[in-house]
Short mmCIF file of C-alpha atoms in Angstrom, two decimals:
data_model
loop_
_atom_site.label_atom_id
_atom_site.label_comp_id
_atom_site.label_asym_id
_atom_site.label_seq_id
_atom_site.Cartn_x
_atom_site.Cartn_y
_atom_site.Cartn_z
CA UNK A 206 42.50 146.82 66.36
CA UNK A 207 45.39 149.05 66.80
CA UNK A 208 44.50 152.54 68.10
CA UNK A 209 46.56 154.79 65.71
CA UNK A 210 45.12 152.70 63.05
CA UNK A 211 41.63 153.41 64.04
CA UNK A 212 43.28 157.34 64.18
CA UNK A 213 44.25 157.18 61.33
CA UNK A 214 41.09 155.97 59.26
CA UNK A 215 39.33 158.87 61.25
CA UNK A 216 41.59 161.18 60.10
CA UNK A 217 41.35 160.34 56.77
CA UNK A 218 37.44 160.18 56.65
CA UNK A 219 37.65 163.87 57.97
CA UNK A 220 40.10 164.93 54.93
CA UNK A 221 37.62 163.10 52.65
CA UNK A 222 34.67 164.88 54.08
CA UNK A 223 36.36 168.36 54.41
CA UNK A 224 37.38 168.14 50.02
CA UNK A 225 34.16 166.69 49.44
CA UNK A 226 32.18 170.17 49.24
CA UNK A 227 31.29 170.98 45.68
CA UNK A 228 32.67 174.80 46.41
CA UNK A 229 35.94 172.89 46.66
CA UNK A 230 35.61 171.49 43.45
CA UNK A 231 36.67 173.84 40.59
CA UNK A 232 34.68 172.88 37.29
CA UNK A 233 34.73 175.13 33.97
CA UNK A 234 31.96 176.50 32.70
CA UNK A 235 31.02 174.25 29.01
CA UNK A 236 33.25 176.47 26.45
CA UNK A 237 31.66 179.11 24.00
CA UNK A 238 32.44 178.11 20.44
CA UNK A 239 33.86 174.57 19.92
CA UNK A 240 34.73 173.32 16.18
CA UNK A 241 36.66 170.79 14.27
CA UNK A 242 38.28 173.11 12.17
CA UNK A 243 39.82 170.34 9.50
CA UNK A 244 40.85 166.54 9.94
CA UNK A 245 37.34 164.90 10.33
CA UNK A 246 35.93 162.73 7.25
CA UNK A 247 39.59 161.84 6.26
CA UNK A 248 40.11 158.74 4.16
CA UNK A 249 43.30 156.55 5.07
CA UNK A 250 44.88 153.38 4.70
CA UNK A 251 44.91 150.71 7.61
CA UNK A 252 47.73 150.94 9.70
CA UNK A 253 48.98 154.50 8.19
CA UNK A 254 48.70 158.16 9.14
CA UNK A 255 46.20 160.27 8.16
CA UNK A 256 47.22 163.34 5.71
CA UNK A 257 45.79 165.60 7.71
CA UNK A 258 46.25 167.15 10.55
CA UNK A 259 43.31 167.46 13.17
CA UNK A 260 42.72 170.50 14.33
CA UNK A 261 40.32 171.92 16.77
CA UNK A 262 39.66 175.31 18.54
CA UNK A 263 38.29 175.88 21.69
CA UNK A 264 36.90 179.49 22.88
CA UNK A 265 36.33 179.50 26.80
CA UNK A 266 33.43 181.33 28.35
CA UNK A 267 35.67 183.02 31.09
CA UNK A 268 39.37 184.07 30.21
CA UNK A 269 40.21 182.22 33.75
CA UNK A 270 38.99 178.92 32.31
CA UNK A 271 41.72 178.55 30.17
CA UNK A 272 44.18 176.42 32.42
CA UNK A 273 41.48 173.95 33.07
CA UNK A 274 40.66 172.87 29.56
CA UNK A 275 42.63 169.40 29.27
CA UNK A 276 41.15 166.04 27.14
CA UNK A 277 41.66 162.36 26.79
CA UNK A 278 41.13 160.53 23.74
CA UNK A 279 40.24 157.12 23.17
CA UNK A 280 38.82 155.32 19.78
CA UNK A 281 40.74 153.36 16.63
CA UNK A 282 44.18 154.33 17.11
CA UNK A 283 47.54 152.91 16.43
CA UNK A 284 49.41 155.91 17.31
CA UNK A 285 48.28 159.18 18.18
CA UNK A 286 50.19 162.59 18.68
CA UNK A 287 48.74 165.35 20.40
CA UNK A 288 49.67 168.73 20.94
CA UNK A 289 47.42 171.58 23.22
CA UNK A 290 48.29 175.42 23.24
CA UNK A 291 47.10 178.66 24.10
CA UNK A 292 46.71 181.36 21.38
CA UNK A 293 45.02 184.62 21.85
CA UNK A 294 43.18 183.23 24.45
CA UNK A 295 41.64 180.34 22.99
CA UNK A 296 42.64 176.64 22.97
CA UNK A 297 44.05 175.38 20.07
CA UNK A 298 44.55 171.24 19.90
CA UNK A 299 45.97 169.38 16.68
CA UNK A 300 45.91 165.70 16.40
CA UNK A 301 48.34 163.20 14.21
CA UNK A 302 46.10 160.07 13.97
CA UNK A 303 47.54 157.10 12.54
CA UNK A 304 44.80 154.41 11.83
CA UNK A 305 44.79 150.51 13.16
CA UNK A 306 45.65 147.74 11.09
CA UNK A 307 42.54 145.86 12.13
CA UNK A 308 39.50 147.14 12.98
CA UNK A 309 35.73 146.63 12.90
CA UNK A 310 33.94 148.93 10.59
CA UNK A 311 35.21 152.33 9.56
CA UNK A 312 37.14 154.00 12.84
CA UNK A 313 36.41 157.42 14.64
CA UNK A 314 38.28 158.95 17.38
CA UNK A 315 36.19 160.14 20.61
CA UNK A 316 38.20 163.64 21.89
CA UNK A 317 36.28 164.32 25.57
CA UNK A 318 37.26 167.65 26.73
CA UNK A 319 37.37 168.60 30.46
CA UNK A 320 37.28 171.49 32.50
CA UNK A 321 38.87 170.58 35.70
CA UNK A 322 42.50 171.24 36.93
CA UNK A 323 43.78 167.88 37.12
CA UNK A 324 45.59 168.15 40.32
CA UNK A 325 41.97 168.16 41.76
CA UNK A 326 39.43 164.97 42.32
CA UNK A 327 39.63 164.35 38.48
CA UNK A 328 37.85 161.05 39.09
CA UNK A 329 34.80 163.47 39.51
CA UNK A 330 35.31 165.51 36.51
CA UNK A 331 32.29 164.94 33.93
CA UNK A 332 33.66 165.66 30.25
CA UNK A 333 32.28 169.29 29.20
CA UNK A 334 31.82 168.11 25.38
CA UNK A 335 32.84 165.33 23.51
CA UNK A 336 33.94 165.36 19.71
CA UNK A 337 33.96 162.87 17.70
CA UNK A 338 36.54 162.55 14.20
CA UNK A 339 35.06 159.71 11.66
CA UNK A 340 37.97 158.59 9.10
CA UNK A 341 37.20 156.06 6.44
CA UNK A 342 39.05 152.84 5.46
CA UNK A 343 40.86 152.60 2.02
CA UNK A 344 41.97 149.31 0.73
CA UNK A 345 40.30 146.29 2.92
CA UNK A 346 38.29 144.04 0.45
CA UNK A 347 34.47 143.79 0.61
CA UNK A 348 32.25 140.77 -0.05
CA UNK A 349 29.87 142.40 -2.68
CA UNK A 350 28.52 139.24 -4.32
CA UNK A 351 28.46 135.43 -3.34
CA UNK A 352 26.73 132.56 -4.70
CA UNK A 353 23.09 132.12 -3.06
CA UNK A 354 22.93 128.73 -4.12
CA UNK A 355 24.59 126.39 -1.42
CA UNK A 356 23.89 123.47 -2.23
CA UNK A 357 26.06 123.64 -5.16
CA UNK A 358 28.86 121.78 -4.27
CA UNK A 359 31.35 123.72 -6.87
CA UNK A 360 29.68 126.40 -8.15
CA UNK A 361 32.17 126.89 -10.41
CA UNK A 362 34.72 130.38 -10.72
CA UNK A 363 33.95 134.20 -12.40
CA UNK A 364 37.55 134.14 -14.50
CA UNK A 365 36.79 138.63 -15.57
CA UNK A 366 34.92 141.44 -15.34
CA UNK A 367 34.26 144.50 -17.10
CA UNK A 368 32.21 147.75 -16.90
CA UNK A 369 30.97 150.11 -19.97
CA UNK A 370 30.35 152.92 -18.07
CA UNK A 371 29.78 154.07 -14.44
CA UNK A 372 26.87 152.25 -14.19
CA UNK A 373 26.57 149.16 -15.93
CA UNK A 374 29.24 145.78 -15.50
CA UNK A 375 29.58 142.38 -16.27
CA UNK A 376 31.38 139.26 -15.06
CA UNK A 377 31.65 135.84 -16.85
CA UNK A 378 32.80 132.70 -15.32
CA UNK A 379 32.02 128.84 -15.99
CA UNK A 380 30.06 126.30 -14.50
CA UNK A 381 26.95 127.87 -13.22
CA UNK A 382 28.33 131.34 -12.50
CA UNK A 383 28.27 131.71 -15.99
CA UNK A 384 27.24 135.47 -15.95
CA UNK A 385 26.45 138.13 -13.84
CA UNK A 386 25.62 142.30 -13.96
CA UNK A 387 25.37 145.34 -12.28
CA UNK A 388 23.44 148.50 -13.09
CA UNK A 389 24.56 150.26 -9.86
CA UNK A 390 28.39 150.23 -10.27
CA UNK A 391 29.08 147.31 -8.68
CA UNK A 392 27.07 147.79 -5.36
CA UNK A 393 25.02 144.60 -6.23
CA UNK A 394 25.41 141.74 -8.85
CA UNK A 395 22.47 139.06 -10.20
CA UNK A 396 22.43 136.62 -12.53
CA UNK A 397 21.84 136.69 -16.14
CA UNK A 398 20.60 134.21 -18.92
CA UNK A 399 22.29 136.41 -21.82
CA UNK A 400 24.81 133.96 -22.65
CA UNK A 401 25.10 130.30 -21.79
CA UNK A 402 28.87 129.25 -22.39
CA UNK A 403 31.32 129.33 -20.11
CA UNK A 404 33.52 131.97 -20.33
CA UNK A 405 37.03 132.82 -19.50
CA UNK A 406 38.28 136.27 -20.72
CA UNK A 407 36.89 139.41 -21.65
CA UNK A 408 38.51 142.01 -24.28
CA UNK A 409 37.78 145.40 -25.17
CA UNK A 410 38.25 148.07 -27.86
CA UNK A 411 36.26 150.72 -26.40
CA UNK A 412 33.49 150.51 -23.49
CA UNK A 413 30.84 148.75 -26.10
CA UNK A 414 32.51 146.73 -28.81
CA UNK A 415 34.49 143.62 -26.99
CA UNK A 416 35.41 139.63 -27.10
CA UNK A 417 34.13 137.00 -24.73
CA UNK A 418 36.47 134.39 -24.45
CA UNK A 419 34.71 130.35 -24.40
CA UNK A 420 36.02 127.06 -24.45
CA UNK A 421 38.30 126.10 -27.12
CA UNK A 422 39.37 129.70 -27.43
CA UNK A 423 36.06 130.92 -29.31
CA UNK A 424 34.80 133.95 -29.05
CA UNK A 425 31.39 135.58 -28.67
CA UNK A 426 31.32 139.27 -30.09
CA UNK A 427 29.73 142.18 -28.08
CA UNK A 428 28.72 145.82 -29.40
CA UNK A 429 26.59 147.04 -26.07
CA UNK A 430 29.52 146.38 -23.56
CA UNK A 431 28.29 142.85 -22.77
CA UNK A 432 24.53 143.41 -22.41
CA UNK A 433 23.91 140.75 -25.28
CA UNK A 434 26.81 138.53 -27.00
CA UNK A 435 26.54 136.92 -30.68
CA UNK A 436 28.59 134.08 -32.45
CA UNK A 437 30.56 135.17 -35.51
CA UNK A 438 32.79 133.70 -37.95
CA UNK A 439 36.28 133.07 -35.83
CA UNK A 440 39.20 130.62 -35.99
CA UNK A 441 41.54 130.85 -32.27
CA UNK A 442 44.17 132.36 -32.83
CA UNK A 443 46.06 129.33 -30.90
CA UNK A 444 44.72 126.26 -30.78
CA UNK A 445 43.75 124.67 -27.82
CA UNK A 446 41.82 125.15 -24.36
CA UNK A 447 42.87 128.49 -23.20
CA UNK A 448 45.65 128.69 -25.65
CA UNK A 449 45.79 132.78 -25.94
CA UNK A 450 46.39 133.76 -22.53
CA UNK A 451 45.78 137.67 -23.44
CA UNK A 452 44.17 139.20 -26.54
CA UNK A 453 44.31 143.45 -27.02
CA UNK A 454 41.90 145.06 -29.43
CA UNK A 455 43.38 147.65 -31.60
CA UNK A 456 39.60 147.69 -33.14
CA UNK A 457 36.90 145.64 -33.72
CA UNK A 458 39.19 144.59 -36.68
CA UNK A 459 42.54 144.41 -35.97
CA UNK A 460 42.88 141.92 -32.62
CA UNK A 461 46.30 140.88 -31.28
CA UNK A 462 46.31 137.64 -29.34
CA UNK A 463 49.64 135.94 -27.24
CA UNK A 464 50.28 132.45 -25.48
CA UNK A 465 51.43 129.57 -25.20
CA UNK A 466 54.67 128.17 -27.17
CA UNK A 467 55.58 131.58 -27.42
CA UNK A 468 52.93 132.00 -30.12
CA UNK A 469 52.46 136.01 -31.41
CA UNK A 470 49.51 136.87 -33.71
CA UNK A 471 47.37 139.34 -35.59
CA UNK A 472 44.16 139.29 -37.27
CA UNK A 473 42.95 142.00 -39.41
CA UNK A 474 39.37 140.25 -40.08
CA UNK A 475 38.02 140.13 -36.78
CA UNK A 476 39.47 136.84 -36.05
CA UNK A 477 38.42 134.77 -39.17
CA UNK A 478 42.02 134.26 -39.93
CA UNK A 479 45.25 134.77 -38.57
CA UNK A 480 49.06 135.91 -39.11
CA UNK A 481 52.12 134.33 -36.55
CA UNK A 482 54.98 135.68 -36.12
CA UNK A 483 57.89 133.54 -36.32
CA UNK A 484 60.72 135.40 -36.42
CA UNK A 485 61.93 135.02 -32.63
CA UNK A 486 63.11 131.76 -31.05
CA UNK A 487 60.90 131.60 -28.15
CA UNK A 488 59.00 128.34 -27.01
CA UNK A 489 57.87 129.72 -23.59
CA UNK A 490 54.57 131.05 -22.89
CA UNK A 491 53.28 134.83 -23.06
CA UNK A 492 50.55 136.24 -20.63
CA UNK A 493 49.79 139.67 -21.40
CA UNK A 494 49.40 142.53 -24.01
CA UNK A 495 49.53 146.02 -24.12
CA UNK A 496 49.04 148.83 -26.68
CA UNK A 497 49.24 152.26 -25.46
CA UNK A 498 48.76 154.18 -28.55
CA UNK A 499 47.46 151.30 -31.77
CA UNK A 500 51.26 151.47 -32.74
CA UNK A 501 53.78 150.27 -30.50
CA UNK A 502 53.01 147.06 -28.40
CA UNK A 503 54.40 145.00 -25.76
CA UNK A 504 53.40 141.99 -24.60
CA UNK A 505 55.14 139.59 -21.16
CA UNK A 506 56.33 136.29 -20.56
CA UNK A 507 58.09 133.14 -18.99
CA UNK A 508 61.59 134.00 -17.34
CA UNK A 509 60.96 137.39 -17.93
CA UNK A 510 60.31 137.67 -21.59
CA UNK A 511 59.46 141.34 -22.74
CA UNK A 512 59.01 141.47 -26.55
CA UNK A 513 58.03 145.01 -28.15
CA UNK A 514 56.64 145.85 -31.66
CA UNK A 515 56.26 149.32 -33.54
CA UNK A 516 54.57 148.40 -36.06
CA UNK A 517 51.22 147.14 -34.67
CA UNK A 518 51.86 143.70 -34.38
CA UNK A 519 53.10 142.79 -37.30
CA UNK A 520 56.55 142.36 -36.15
CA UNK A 521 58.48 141.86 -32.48
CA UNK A 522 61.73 142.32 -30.80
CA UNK A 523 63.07 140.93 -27.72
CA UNK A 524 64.00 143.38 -25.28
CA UNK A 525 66.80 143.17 -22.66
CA UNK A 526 65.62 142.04 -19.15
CA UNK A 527 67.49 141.01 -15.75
CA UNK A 528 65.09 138.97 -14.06
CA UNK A 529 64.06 135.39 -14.38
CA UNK A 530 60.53 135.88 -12.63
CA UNK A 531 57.56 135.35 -15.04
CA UNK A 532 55.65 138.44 -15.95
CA UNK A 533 52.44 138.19 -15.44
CA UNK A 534 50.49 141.64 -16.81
CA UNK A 535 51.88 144.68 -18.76
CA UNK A 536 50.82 148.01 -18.39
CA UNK A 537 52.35 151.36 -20.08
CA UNK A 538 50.73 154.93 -19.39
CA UNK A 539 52.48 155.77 -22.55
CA UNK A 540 54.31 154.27 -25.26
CA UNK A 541 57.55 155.57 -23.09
CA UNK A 542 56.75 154.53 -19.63
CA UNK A 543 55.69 151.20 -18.57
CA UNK A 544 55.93 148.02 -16.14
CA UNK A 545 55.64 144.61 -16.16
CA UNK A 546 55.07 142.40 -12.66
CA UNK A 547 54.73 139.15 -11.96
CA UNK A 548 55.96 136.17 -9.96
CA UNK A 549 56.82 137.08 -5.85
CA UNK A 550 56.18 141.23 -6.68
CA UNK A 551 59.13 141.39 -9.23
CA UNK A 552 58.09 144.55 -11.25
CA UNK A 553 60.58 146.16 -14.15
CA UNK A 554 59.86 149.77 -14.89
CA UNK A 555 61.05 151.56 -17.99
CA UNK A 556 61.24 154.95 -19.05
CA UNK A 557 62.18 154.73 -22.56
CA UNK A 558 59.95 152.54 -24.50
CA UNK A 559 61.34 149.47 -23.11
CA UNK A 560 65.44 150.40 -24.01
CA UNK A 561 66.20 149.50 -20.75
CA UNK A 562 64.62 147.77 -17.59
CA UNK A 563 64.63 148.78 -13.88
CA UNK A 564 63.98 145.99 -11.09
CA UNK A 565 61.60 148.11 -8.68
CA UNK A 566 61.20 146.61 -4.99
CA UNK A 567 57.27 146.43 -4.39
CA UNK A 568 57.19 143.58 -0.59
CA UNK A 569 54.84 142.67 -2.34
CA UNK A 570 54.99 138.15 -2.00
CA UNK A 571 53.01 136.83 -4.47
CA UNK A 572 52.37 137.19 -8.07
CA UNK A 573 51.55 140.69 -9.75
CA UNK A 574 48.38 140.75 -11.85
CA UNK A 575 46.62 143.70 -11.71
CA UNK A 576 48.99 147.62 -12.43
CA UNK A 577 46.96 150.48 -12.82
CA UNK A 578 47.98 154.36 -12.40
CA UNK A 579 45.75 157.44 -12.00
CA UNK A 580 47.77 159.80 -13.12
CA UNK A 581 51.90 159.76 -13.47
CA UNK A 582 52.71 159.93 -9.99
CA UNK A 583 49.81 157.30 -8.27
CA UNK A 584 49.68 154.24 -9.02
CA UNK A 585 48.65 150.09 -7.41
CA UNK A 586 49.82 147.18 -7.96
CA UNK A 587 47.87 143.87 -7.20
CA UNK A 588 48.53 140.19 -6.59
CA UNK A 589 46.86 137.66 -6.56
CA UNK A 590 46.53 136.83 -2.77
CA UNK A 591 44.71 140.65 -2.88
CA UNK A 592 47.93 142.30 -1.33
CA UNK A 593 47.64 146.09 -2.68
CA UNK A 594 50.63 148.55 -3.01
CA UNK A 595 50.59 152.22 -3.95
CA UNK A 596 53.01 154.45 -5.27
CA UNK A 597 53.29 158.36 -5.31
CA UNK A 598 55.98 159.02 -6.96
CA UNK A 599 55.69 157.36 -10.44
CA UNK A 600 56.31 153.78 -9.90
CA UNK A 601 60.08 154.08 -7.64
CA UNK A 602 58.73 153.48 -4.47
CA UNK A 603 55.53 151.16 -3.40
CA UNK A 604 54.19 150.96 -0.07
CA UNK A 605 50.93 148.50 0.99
CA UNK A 606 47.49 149.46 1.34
CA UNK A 607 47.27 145.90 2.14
CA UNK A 608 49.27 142.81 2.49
CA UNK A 609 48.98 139.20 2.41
CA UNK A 610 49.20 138.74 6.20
CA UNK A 611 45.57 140.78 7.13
CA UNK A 612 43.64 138.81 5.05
CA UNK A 613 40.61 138.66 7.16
CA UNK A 614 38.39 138.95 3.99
CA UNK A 615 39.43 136.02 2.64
CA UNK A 616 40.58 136.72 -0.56
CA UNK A 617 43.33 134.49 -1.59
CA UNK A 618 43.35 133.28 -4.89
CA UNK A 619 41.74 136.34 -7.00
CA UNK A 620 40.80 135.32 -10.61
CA UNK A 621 40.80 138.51 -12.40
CA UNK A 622 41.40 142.83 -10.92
CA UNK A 623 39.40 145.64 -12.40
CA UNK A 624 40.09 148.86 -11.83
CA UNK A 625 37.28 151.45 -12.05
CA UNK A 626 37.96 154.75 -9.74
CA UNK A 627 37.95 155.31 -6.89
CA UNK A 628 36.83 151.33 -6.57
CA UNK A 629 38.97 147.82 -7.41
CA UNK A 630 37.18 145.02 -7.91
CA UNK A 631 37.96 140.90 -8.00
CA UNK A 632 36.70 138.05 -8.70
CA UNK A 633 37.88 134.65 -6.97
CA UNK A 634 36.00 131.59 -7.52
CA UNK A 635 32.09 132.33 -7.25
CA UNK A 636 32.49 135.61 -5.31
CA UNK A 637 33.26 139.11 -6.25
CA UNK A 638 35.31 141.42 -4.68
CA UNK A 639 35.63 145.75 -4.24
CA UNK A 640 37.92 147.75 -2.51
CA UNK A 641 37.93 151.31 -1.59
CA UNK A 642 40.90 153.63 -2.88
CA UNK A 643 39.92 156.70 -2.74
CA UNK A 644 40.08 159.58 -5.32
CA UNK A 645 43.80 159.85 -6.80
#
């Protein structure tokens, strides 16, 4: 072996040796006061930033400590800004965490402080403390009920859902879902003998007093939001199999009901008889119904049909659309300001009682069927394929909670959206659905 290599080892062994005595090694004493001052418990959306801003403050047991405070994070992050100062002799570190897109359970973010100067053996430096920032997910989709039974081979689908308080839900489907309820908002479902009929929709007047939907467009009458169900005297409103594609309950009296062939009617009996309206020459189907206020209705269409009535249903006009996407479900937080969505995201937005009709971009890529706002400014749309898109500023702008392309939860053909704060639920074929958006 070559001499000055042998040297050379030697001499760095000696060098090793020499900076291997602990009085060489500079370590800080563990700080005095350490505390998340805000950030930690934040709720966020998956691959966006979180609101706030992390902060944390450091106080150092010696004054001299202070230049050999430094940290390293590490946990579910995306993107991550950091920023450490000084201030009146304590350490001062704020965080900008923006959250993954995929993940495995809720996410935190592990902050391990140090108190070495990093131009020493830093290999050797043992974190001082280590903090830990927990965030939780908004808007992934959670399994909350699935069929037991697998040996059915179709267990058939839950088609809606509805709850009468915090508490206390329904669904209805056919086949041998039939029926289910909850009497812990939604946390768990179980089966229920109280009706057996297959059942398709579910209508509402106020939490209690409701419609159940059946075959042949029948309906079952409910006065204890859905706890029991009894047969009255009813003719459908349109006849045929699923004929009415949307009914709206002005009261347990008055019922408005919309569908196929363009058909508009009213019943002021509780369904034993029934008036169309003629008047308009439309042959294409309708799919949903809205009254904001008992007066003035809308209700959505084929090649996007809006028709509006001030007069409770007794009469319609057509209003003046640009789009040729079917609408799918109409919602209005008053009888001023509304949408309609449907087909690929299309969603119209009006301002005016339905005078005129803006095209809103939502990226959202399949059809709208759930629209729901908290308050003026938030609101979510929903498709079918369980993509979810909020707004903040009233509807002009939509971003996603979450799209079509992270749908690890398989959801992809949802049924029926409900939206009870700060939860929305779905039901696609014998499963049921919530997801987490927070409190708007």
């Amino acid at each position: 072996m070559n001499k000055s290599f042998l040297l050379l080892i030697l001499l760095m062994i000696t060098f090793w040796g020499c900076n291997s005595d602990d009085d060489e090694f500079d370590q800080a004493d563990p700080p005095k006061k350490l505390e998340v001052i805000s950030g930690n418990n934040q709720i966020g959306f998956p691959g966006h930033q979180l609101t706030d801003t992390i902060k944390i403050r450091i106080v150092p047991n010696k004054i001299e400590d202070l230049n050999k405070y430094w940290h390293e994070v590490d946990g579910s992050i995306s993107r991550l800004s950091s920023q450490l100062k000084i201030v009146d002799n304590e350490i001062h570190i704020n965080l900008v965490w923006t959250l993954r897109n995929y993940f495995d359970g809720d996410p935190n973010l592990k902050i391990y402080l140090f108190g070495c100067e990093r131009q020493q053996k830093w290999w050797l430096c043992e974190p001082l403390e280590t903090i830990v920032i927990n965030a939780k997910f908004k808007g992934y989709w959670d399994l909350v009920f699935e069929n037991p039974d697998k040996n059915i081979h179709r267990p058939g689908d839950f088609y809606d859902i509805h709850f009468s308080d915090d508490k206390n839900g329904i669904v209805v489907g056919d086949y041998h879902t039939s029926y289910l309820k909850t009497k812990n908002g939604g946390d768990s479902w179980e089966f229920d003998n109280v009706i057996d009929r297959n059942l398709y929709q579910l209508h509402f007047t106020d939490p209690l007093n409701g419609i159940a939907i059946g075959t042949n467009n029948y309906a079952y009458f409910t006065s204890d939001g859905g706890q029991s169900f009894q047969f009255r005297d009813w003719n459908p409103p349109i006849i045929g199999h699923l004929g009415s594609a949307d009914y709206f309950m002005l009261s347990t009296d008055n019922i408005l009901s919309v569908g196929k062939e363009g058909k508009l009617t009213k019943s002021i009996d509780s369904g034993k008889s029934w008036i169309t309206y003629e008047e308009l020459p439309i042959k294409s189907w309708f799919y949903s119904l809205v009254s904001p206020d008992g007066i003035n209705c809308y209700a959505c269409g084929e090649l996007g049909r809006i028709v509006k009535s001030t007069d409770s249903g007794n009469t319609w006009v057509q209003q003046n659309v640009e789009t040729n996407y079917n609408l799918k479900e109409i919602w209005f937080w008053d009888k001023e300001n509304g949408f309609a969505g449907g087909d690929q995201g299309c969603l119209v937005k009006t301002k005016n009682g339905g005078k005129d009709w803006k095209l809103i971009k939502t990226g959202i890529t399949s059809s709208i069927i759930g629209i729901y706002f908290a308050n003026k400014n938030t609101g979510y749309l929903v498709s079918d394929k369980g993509e979810i898109a909020r707004s903040v500023d009233g509807g002009l702008n939509w971003r996603f909670i979450w799209s079509e392309n992270q749908d690890i939860f398989n959801v992809y053909k949802l049924n029926k959206v409900y939206f009870k704060m700060p939860y929305l639920f779905g039901v696609e074929e014998s499963n049921v659905y919530r997801c987490f958006l927070g409190d708007d």
